[in-house]
DNA sequence: AGACGATAGATGCAATTGCATCAAGCTTGA
DNA sequence: TCAAGCTTGATGCAATTGCATCTATCGTCT
């Protein structure tokens, strides 16, 4: 059993940095969106997945897998997105319990507007701070902290 | 003006990894604490700062600076900590508006119990996945994403 | 077919967060 | 000195989150 109950100083430092920096960056990005009068990041995450999925859409449980949101969270978020006309809920043929969520034209437009702001935040907060090689290094190292670990 | 509105693919990837991994790790740590019947991470952050501050304690606004919590959040968190007997609120001599927050004996004990679980999570989730050198590299790279950038 | 357990998604209720604002005390400057 | 503005911390209210549970449908096993 190689598990250690007490982490090394390096591990503690890396953890602290990770938690602090990620929170700080996320808040910056959220603030930029809010200032622009746009919806919060969570909406972007969902719209992004749905846009990538295309006309076939996605089932809510697939969104849960992809976004890490809790089930009840997705359920309510989708209700809000539908109320705003950004997505459509379609019944699914071979499963009477389920539904398929498809992004609506207005959803694509909102996503586009959000990306204009969000992308700029990423460029400023991350892209401008580290070189491409360093960014690749960060991705690789963080990927190994994922569960399951990412190879690329 | 060197600002780019559209981030590089490397920046997008690093951002996505950072957001996703930090959320995943934090949820793992939160879950471990909850399973152990202990308070959430936010409590640890505050108790940690107060423990380091020692008998002199800290003013709430100092906690805000150190933890990045919003003011109203700290205000209510401290109310809960006090209600649980983990901290004491003391009037401060030279400023009638303010108060000094001091960690109580029971607060130290709770923090100790939380660290037993939290530290193990850090060791498992981070310490066991990367070498000391790699962890140092992560800290250094993330430090440059901070505002203001960290040198160490 | 019928029963039983698993899966998909919604929802009532309590706790927390976010926003805006407030009250109280401090500081500065005329 | 005292008005105006700033800082510190609290709080009412709305929105969101978390938890537990519920309904409905599906799949499987007998």
Coordinates of C-alpha atoms (C1' of nucleotides) in Angstrom, one line a residue:
Chain A
X1 CA 0.0 0.0 0.0
X2 CA 1.8 3.1 -1.3
X3 CA -1.0 5.6 -0.3
X4 CA 0.2 8.5 1.8
X5 CA -2.1 10.1 4.2
X6 CA -0.1 13.3 4.2
X7 CA 0.7 15.0 0.9
X8 CA 4.1 16.4 0.0
X9 CA 4.6 20.1 0.2
X10 CA 4.8 20.1 -3.6
X11 CA 1.4 18.4 -3.9
X12 CA -0.1 20.9 -1.4
X13 CA 1.3 23.8 -3.3
X14 CA 0.1 22.5 -6.7
X15 CA -3.4 21.8 -5.2
X16 CA -3.7 25.2 -3.7
X17 CA -2.6 26.9 -6.9
X18 CA -4.9 24.8 -9.0
X19 CA -7.9 25.6 -6.8
X20 CA -7.1 29.3 -6.5
X21 CA -6.2 30.0 -10.0
X22 CA -9.1 28.1 -11.5
X23 CA -11.5 29.9 -9.3
X24 CA -10.0 33.3 -10.1
X25 CA -10.0 32.7 -13.8
X26 CA -13.5 31.4 -13.8
X27 CA -14.8 34.4 -11.9
X28 CA -13.1 36.7 -14.4
X29 CA -14.7 35.0 -17.3
X30 CA -18.1 35.0 -15.6
X31 CA -17.7 38.7 -14.9
X32 CA -16.9 39.4 -18.5
X33 CA -20.0 37.6 -19.6
X34 CA -22.2 39.3 -17.1
X35 CA -20.8 42.7 -18.0
X36 CA -21.7 42.0 -21.6
X37 CA -25.2 41.1 -20.5
X38 CA -24.8 37.5 -21.5
X39 CA -25.8 34.3 -19.6
X40 CA -23.4 32.5 -17.3
X41 CA -20.7 30.0 -18.3
X42 CA -22.8 27.0 -17.5
X43 CA -25.1 27.9 -20.3
X44 CA -22.1 28.1 -22.7
X45 CA -21.0 24.6 -21.7
X46 CA -24.3 23.1 -22.5
X47 CA -24.8 25.1 -25.7
X48 CA -21.3 24.2 -26.8
X49 CA -21.9 20.5 -26.4
X50 CA -25.3 20.7 -28.1
X51 CA -23.8 22.7 -31.0
X52 CA -21.1 20.0 -31.5
X53 CA -23.7 17.3 -31.4
X54 CA -25.5 18.9 -34.3
X55 CA -29.1 18.2 -35.4
X56 CA -29.2 14.8 -33.7
X57 CA -29.0 16.5 -30.4
X58 CA -28.1 14.9 -27.1
X59 CA -30.0 13.1 -24.4
X60 CA -29.8 14.9 -21.0
X61 CA -27.8 12.1 -19.5
X62 CA -25.2 12.5 -22.2
X63 CA -24.9 16.1 -21.3
X64 CA -24.4 15.1 -17.7
X65 CA -21.5 12.8 -18.7
X66 CA -19.9 15.5 -20.8
X67 CA -20.3 18.5 -18.5
X68 CA -20.1 17.0 -15.1
X69 CA -23.2 18.9 -14.0
X70 CA -25.4 17.1 -11.5
X71 CA -28.6 15.5 -12.9
X72 CA -31.0 18.0 -11.2
X73 CA -28.8 20.8 -12.4
X74 CA -29.0 19.8 -16.0
X75 CA -32.7 19.2 -15.7
X76 CA -33.3 22.8 -14.5
X77 CA -30.8 24.3 -16.8
X78 CA -32.4 22.8 -19.8
X79 CA -35.8 24.0 -18.6
X80 CA -34.4 27.6 -18.5
X81 CA -32.7 27.2 -21.9
X82 CA -36.0 25.9 -23.3
X83 CA -37.9 28.8 -21.8
X84 CA -35.5 31.2 -23.4
X85 CA -35.9 29.5 -26.8
X86 CA -32.3 28.4 -27.0
X87 CA -33.0 24.6 -27.1
X88 CA -35.8 22.3 -28.1
X89 CA -36.9 19.2 -26.3
X90 CA -37.9 16.4 -28.5
X91 CA -39.4 13.1 -27.6
X92 CA -37.2 10.2 -28.4
X93 CA -38.7 7.3 -30.5
X94 CA -37.3 4.2 -28.8
X95 CA -37.4 5.4 -25.2
X96 CA -40.6 6.8 -23.7
X97 CA -38.8 8.1 -20.6
X98 CA -36.2 10.2 -22.5
X99 CA -36.0 13.2 -24.6
X100 CA -33.5 14.6 -27.1
X101 CA -32.2 18.1 -26.6
X102 CA -31.4 20.0 -29.8
X103 CA -29.9 23.5 -30.0
X104 CA -32.2 26.0 -31.6
X105 CA -31.1 28.7 -34.1
X106 CA -31.3 31.3 -31.3
X107 CA -29.2 29.0 -29.2
X108 CA -26.5 29.0 -31.8
X109 CA -26.6 32.8 -32.0
X110 CA -26.4 33.1 -28.2
X111 CA -23.5 30.7 -28.2
X112 CA -21.7 32.8 -30.8
X113 CA -22.2 36.0 -28.9
X114 CA -20.9 34.3 -25.7
X115 CA -17.9 33.0 -27.5
X116 CA -16.9 36.4 -28.6
X117 CA -16.6 37.4 -25.0
X118 CA -15.5 34.1 -23.5
X119 CA -12.9 33.5 -26.1
X120 CA -11.5 36.9 -25.5
X121 CA -11.3 36.1 -21.8
X122 CA -9.4 32.9 -22.5
X123 CA -7.0 34.6 -24.8
X124 CA -6.3 37.3 -22.3
X125 CA -6.2 35.2 -19.1
X126 CA -4.4 32.2 -20.5
X127 CA -3.2 32.7 -24.0
X128 CA -1.4 35.9 -23.3
X129 CA 0.3 34.6 -20.2
X130 CA 2.0 31.4 -21.4
X131 CA 3.6 30.2 -24.7
X132 CA 2.0 27.6 -26.8
X133 CA 4.5 25.0 -25.5
X134 CA 3.8 26.0 -22.0
X135 CA 0.1 25.7 -22.5
X136 CA 0.6 22.3 -24.0
X137 CA 2.6 21.3 -21.0
X138 CA -0.1 22.5 -18.7
X139 CA -2.7 20.5 -20.6
X140 CA -0.6 17.4 -20.5
X141 CA 0.1 17.6 -16.8
X142 CA -3.5 18.4 -15.9
X143 CA -4.6 15.7 -18.1
X144 CA -2.8 13.2 -15.9
X145 CA -4.8 14.5 -12.9
X146 CA -8.1 13.7 -14.6
X147 CA -10.1 10.6 -13.9
X148 CA -9.5 8.8 -16.1
X149 CA -6.1 10.2 -17.0
X150 CA -5.9 11.7 -20.5
X151 CA -3.2 10.8 -22.8
X152 CA -3.0 13.8 -25.1
Chain B
X1 CA -2.3 46.3 -29.3
X2 CA -1.4 42.6 -29.1
X3 CA -4.6 41.4 -27.7
X4 CA -6.2 38.6 -29.6
X5 CA -9.9 38.1 -29.6
X6 CA -9.7 34.5 -30.5
X7 CA -7.6 32.2 -28.3
X8 CA -5.2 29.7 -29.8
X9 CA -6.1 26.0 -29.7
X10 CA -3.5 25.4 -27.1
X11 CA -5.0 28.1 -24.9
X12 CA -8.5 26.7 -25.3
X13 CA -7.3 23.2 -24.4
X14 CA -5.4 24.4 -21.4
X15 CA -8.4 26.4 -20.2
X16 CA -10.8 23.5 -20.7
X17 CA -8.5 21.2 -18.8
X18 CA -8.0 23.6 -16.0
X19 CA -11.7 24.2 -15.5
X20 CA -12.7 20.5 -15.8
X21 CA -9.9 19.1 -13.7
X22 CA -10.2 21.6 -10.9
X23 CA -13.9 21.0 -10.7
X24 CA -13.5 17.3 -10.7
X25 CA -10.8 17.3 -8.0
X26 CA -12.7 19.7 -5.8
X27 CA -15.8 17.6 -6.0
X28 CA -13.8 14.5 -5.1
X29 CA -12.4 16.3 -2.1
X30 CA -15.8 17.7 -1.1
X31 CA -17.3 14.3 -1.3
X32 CA -14.6 12.7 0.9
X33 CA -15.3 15.3 3.5
X34 CA -19.0 14.8 3.4
X35 CA -18.6 11.1 3.6
X36 CA -16.5 11.6 6.7
X37 CA -19.3 13.7 8.2
X38 CA -17.2 16.8 8.1
X39 CA -17.9 20.4 6.9
X40 CA -17.3 21.6 3.4
X41 CA -14.0 22.8 2.0
X42 CA -15.0 26.5 2.4
X43 CA -14.9 26.0 6.2
X44 CA -11.4 24.5 5.9
X45 CA -10.1 27.5 3.9
X46 CA -11.3 29.9 6.6
X47 CA -10.1 27.8 9.5
X48 CA -6.8 27.3 7.9
X49 CA -6.2 31.0 7.5
X50 CA -7.3 31.7 11.0
X51 CA -5.1 28.9 12.4
X52 CA -2.1 30.5 10.6
X53 CA -3.0 33.9 11.9
X54 CA -2.8 32.6 15.5
X55 CA -4.2 34.3 18.6
X56 CA -4.3 37.7 17.0
X57 CA -6.9 36.5 14.6
X58 CA -7.9 38.2 11.4
X59 CA -10.4 40.8 10.4
X60 CA -13.2 39.6 8.1
X61 CA -11.9 41.8 5.3
X62 CA -8.5 40.1 5.6
X63 CA -10.2 36.8 5.2
X64 CA -11.8 38.1 2.0
X65 CA -8.5 39.1 0.6
X66 CA -6.9 35.7 1.4
X67 CA -9.7 33.4 0.4
X68 CA -11.3 35.2 -2.6
X69 CA -14.8 34.6 -1.0
X70 CA -17.3 37.4 -1.5
X71 CA -17.9 39.7 1.4
X72 CA -21.5 38.5 2.1
X73 CA -20.2 35.0 1.8
X74 CA -17.6 35.5 4.5
X75 CA -20.1 37.3 6.7
X76 CA -22.5 34.4 6.7
X77 CA -19.8 31.7 6.8
X78 CA -18.4 33.3 9.9
X79 CA -21.9 33.4 11.5
X80 CA -22.1 29.7 10.9
X81 CA -18.7 29.0 12.3
X82 CA -19.4 31.1 15.4
X83 CA -22.7 29.3 15.8
X84 CA -20.8 26.0 15.8
X85 CA -18.3 27.3 18.3
X86 CA -15.4 27.1 15.9
X87 CA -14.5 30.7 16.0
X88 CA -14.9 33.7 18.3
X89 CA -15.8 37.2 17.2
X90 CA -14.0 39.9 19.2
X91 CA -14.6 43.6 19.1
X92 CA -11.5 45.5 17.9
X93 CA -10.2 48.3 20.0
X94 CA -9.4 51.0 17.4
X95 CA -12.2 50.5 15.0
X96 CA -15.7 50.3 16.2
X97 CA -17.1 48.9 13.0
X98 CA -14.8 46.0 12.9
X99 CA -14.3 42.7 14.6
X100 CA -11.5 40.2 15.0
X101 CA -12.1 36.6 14.3
X102 CA -10.1 34.2 16.3
X103 CA -10.1 30.4 15.9
X104 CA -11.4 28.6 18.9
X105 CA -10.0 25.3 20.4
X106 CA -12.8 23.4 18.8
X107 CA -12.1 25.1 15.5
X108 CA -8.5 23.8 15.6
X109 CA -9.8 20.4 16.4
X110 CA -12.3 20.5 13.5
X111 CA -9.6 21.7 11.2
X112 CA -7.3 18.9 12.3
X113 CA -10.0 16.3 11.5
X114 CA -10.7 17.9 8.2
X115 CA -7.1 17.9 7.3
X116 CA -6.8 14.2 7.9
X117 CA -9.4 13.7 5.1
X118 CA -8.5 16.6 2.9
X119 CA -4.8 15.9 3.0
X120 CA -5.4 12.3 2.0
X121 CA -7.5 13.5 -0.9
X122 CA -4.7 15.8 -2.0
X123 CA -2.1 13.0 -1.7
X124 CA -4.3 10.6 -3.7
X125 CA -5.6 13.0 -6.3
X126 CA -2.5 15.0 -7.0
X127 CA 0.5 13.7 -5.1
X128 CA 0.2 10.2 -6.4
X129 CA -0.3 11.2 -10.0
X130 CA 2.7 13.5 -10.7
X131 CA 6.3 13.6 -9.5
X132 CA 7.6 16.3 -7.2
X133 CA 9.2 18.0 -10.2
X134 CA 6.1 17.8 -12.2
X135 CA 4.1 19.2 -9.3
X136 CA 6.5 22.1 -9.0
X137 CA 6.2 22.7 -12.7
X138 CA 2.4 22.8 -12.5
X139 CA 2.6 25.3 -9.6
X140 CA 5.0 27.5 -11.5
X141 CA 3.0 27.6 -14.7
X142 CA -0.3 28.1 -12.8
X143 CA 1.4 30.8 -10.8
X144 CA 1.9 32.8 -13.9
X145 CA -1.8 32.7 -14.6
X146 CA -2.6 34.3 -11.3
X147 CA -3.3 37.9 -10.9
X148 CA -0.9 39.2 -10.0
X149 CA 1.5 36.6 -11.3
X150 CA 3.4 34.6 -8.7
X151 CA 7.1 34.2 -9.0
X152 CA 7.7 31.1 -6.9
Chain C
dA1 C1' -47.5 -12.1 -19.0
dG2 C1' -46.0 -10.2 -14.5
dA3 C1' -42.8 -8.7 -11.1
dC4 C1' -38.7 -6.6 -9.8
dG5 C1' -34.9 -3.8 -10.2
dA6 C1' -32.6 -0.2 -13.0
dT7 C1' -32.6 4.1 -15.7
dA8 C1' -34.4 8.8 -17.2
dG9 C1' -35.8 12.9 -15.8
dA10 C1' -38.6 16.1 -12.7
dT11 C1' -39.5 18.4 -8.4
dG12 C1' -40.6 19.8 -3.2
dC13 C1' -38.0 21.7 0.2
dA14 C1' -34.1 23.4 2.8
dA15 C1' -29.6 25.6 2.4
dT16 C1' -26.6 28.6 0.0
dT17 C1' -25.4 32.2 -3.2
dG18 C1' -25.7 36.6 -5.5
dC19 C1' -27.3 41.2 -5.6
dA20 C1' -28.5 45.3 -3.8
dT21 C1' -28.7 47.9 -0.1
dC22 C1' -28.3 49.2 4.6
dA23 C1' -26.4 50.8 9.2
dA24 C1' -22.6 52.2 11.7
dG25 C1' -18.2 54.0 12.3
dC26 C1' -14.2 56.1 10.4
dT27 C1' -11.5 59.9 7.7
dT28 C1' -10.8 64.0 5.4
dG29 C1' -11.2 68.6 4.2
dA30 C1' -13.2 73.1 4.4
Chain D
dT1 C1' -16.6 70.9 14.0
dC2 C1' -19.3 68.8 11.0
dA3 C1' -20.7 67.3 6.2
dA4 C1' -19.5 64.2 2.6
dG5 C1' -17.6 60.2 1.3
dC6 C1' -15.3 55.9 2.3
dT7 C1' -14.8 51.4 4.7
dT8 C1' -16.6 47.5 7.4
dG9 C1' -19.8 44.2 8.0
dA10 C1' -24.8 42.6 8.0
dT11 C1' -29.2 41.5 5.8
dG12 C1' -33.8 41.2 2.8
dC13 C1' -35.0 39.1 -1.1
dA14 C1' -34.6 36.5 -5.4
dA15 C1' -32.2 32.9 -7.8
dT16 C1' -29.7 28.8 -7.7
dT17 C1' -28.0 24.5 -5.6
dG18 C1' -28.2 20.3 -3.1
dC19 C1' -30.6 16.5 -1.3
dA20 C1' -34.0 13.3 -1.3
dT21 C1' -37.6 11.4 -3.5
dC22 C1' -41.0 10.7 -7.0
dT23 C1' -43.1 9.2 -11.5
dA24 C1' -42.7 6.9 -15.6
dT25 C1' -40.6 3.8 -18.6
dC26 C1' -37.4 0.2 -19.7
dG27 C1' -35.1 -4.3 -19.4
dT28 C1' -34.8 -8.8 -17.5
dC29 C1' -35.8 -12.9 -15.3
dT30 C1' -39.1 -16.4 -14.3

